[in-house]
Amino acid sequence: MNKLTVVVAVLAAALPLLLSAAEPVADAAAGKQVFQLRCAPCHGAGRGGDPGREMLPGTDALRIKYKGALPALLEQRSDLPEPVLRVYLRHGSWSMPAFRKTELSDVDIANIAAYLALSARSSAH
Amino acid sequence: MTILPPGVSAGQFAKALAEFTAAVGKDWVLTDDEDLQAYRDHFSMLKGQPDELVCSAAVCPADVAQVQAIVRIANRYKTPLFAISTGKNFAYGGPAPNVRGSVTVDLKRMNRVLEIDEKRHFALVEPGVSYIDFYRHIQERNLKVWVDTADVGWGGLMGNALDRGIGYTLGPYRDHFSAHCGMEVVLPDGELMRTGMGALPGSHAWQEYRHGFGPDPAGLFAQGGFGIVVKMGFRLMPQPEHWRTGLITVPKRRDFIALVDTVNYLTDLFIIGEPLYGSPLRNLRSDAEFVKAAEAFDEAAMDRIAASHNLHSWQVELQFYGSEKTTLANWEWAKELMLRNIPGAQCFEGESLPVPVTAEQIERTTRPYPAPYASQMRRNIMHGVPKLYVWWMPSRTDEFPDSWNESHLGLFSVVARSGAAVLQAQQDFDRIARELGNKPANLSAISTPVNWYQSVFLLGNGAFGSNTRNDTSPEAKIAQVKLLREVLRRNAALGYGDYRAPPVLQDAVADQYSFNNFALRRFNERLKDAIDPNGIILPGRGGVWPRALRALRGALRK
Ligand SMILES: Cc1cc2nc3c(=O)[nH]c(=O)nc-3n(C[C@H](O)[C@H](O)[C@H](O)COP(=O)(O)OP(=O)(O)OC[C@H]3O[C@@H](n4cnc5c(N)ncnc54)[C@H](O)[C@@H]3O)c2cc1C
């Protein structure tokens, strides 16, 4: 297990607590906009575009990673509160490189987390 | 962990940081480990090693005056600077510098589209404008112009062009540096300069005549450390009314020569956009008899086996931009030329779509040609629509579910634009790979060139796969670096050089451009020393080293 995996595991364990702490300040509507511009090109539900690629690359990689144990779509994931998301985005994860503060601010990350929590809840219904 | 710029003491560096902070504000001088993670090359061959090319800090200016201030401070403290615009140069070094410990000037915050003219077809942009941002700007205003985008839409017009990146539409737009027109640069002493008509105060045509008058130094800023570019103009393609594609196949191996000649003719008359070459013989990759013939470059046997499977040897996909009628007339003419020049050629109708194409048409993952003629066409890039579809390449795939391509990098050699040159290069690259104990991952005899640059081919040294998916140990990566350097040396002995390289290979590539005892490099380094006496601006980039740091040439993992 590498360092990142450990950090993510620890954070995930603290999830319920973090969720309630992170939610009130963040702006899910703003998060949706950032998600659509900066994340959806890889993590959206659209098709892969390239010949024979049925899913976008981030969605496809997570399908292969989780084999159905977790949704391939980030917008259906309820386990990515801000602290967990921040670790993934500031360190990168597998083939996804990290994002710099100049392209994705800490506020953007909090807002995306709020949006993902919301979209996961509505997709669960 | 604190990393210092070479030759700068901790005390002096602290003072430099304090001055940077005074110039750009405390939020925009980044020194925390976590903040600096994203400035590493995610695909680095030296990841986690003591000599990994990482920066000591990132400074993120909001405007030109701040860039000038940063450059002046760096001169005072002799701190090397590296510059990134959108900072997504993955496969060619990511956002990481040539010199470990450089201070990275991250220009992403300067992200305005300053001007777009849809009648005269140009734009003027700041460094941080990504292709995706730019496309959105065009869409929101319903402008009828296209930007020729790289495959990776999160890269940007300026950064991509300054590494001589490439695209996929019509020839003049595909070569992104050549499609630039006019730039504004902060020189190594902090002074501001404009090139082309920009040097004439009050000119009305900065983005329309790039040469201005007298020598034009614009070329120094691409793959070179002579200044930090802060504005750049680009020529844009007007949106055509219609797009049409077609596929040509030719039966015999040697038909490739006439095929390339015919495509060149259409290309240089600006009749077609990027042609996509391929080989239907890919379908025989698991046929033992064919593999044996292909590995031996036995042309007669390859032709015989191809014919027995009813397969043609080569294909090219053509695309036409214009109106419905002109694209049809041009396709008819292309077919006529092909049938006239190449006995047995076949022509297949592709698509015929009004422009702008719909989102559904862009996303469609099927292609119009009958099996076994596979298509390689990504529709988005043929229409100036930036996406990130290609990110599957370094990612997990069904074939490799538990690995990613950790040291994804490109190695493309410049090859003359003729069929004969390609057939020769295939054999040369294959032989070099085998001499070095590497069995090429794919069949070299059916590898095909890319025509990204209109006037020349690039042929991937795919023999090495630039792929260490199978062994990702640090030792394997270093072995790969050394192997690639030896490949570059052997390629150059046969007249092949690369067009672009990540920092870890830049000296090895530059070493091959050695005419007349390195006259070109000596010229560049004389200029470098005169213009940048402290050697602070992107030292080492493109193999050009300032006097103060010249000992670093080739020193990385010698
Ligand atoms: C799967 C995959 C597909 C790819 N497809 C393509 C493709 O189709 N076409 C292509 O060209 N590349 C491609 N690349 C390579 C690369 O990712 C792109 O070229 C990308 O656009 C470069 O990053 P950028 O635009 O953010 O430039 P940046 O990273 O901002 O800049 C690139 C370099 O230019 C220099 N530079 C940047 N800004 C300045 C400045 N203001 N002043 C002076 N010097 C500066 C720096 O040395 C910097 O490292 C691909 C890579 C991968 C992994």
Short mmCIF file of C-alpha atoms in Angstrom, two decimals, chain B residues 16 20 69-81 103 534 536-537:
data_model
loop_
_atom_site.label_atom_id
_atom_site.label_comp_id
_atom_site.label_asym_id
_atom_site.label_seq_id
_atom_site.Cartn_x
_atom_site.Cartn_y
_atom_site.Cartn_z
CA ALA B 16 14.25 35.66 -2.94
CA PHE B 20 8.55 37.06 -4.86
CA ALA B 69 9.12 41.73 -11.36
CA ILE B 70 9.72 37.98 -10.93
CA VAL B 71 12.36 37.97 -13.65
CA ARG B 72 14.19 40.93 -12.08
CA ILE B 73 14.19 39.28 -8.65
CA ALA B 74 15.46 36.02 -10.14
CA ASN B 75 18.34 37.93 -11.71
CA ARG B 76 19.29 39.42 -8.37
CA TYR B 77 19.37 36.01 -6.67
CA LYS B 78 20.61 34.04 -9.70
CA THR B 79 17.61 31.75 -9.37
CA PRO B 80 16.78 29.70 -12.50
CA LEU B 81 13.17 30.10 -13.63
CA VAL B 103 11.44 28.32 -9.51
CA ASN B 534 22.87 35.12 -15.32
CA ILE B 536 18.12 32.24 -15.31
CA ILE B 537 15.51 31.75 -18.06
#
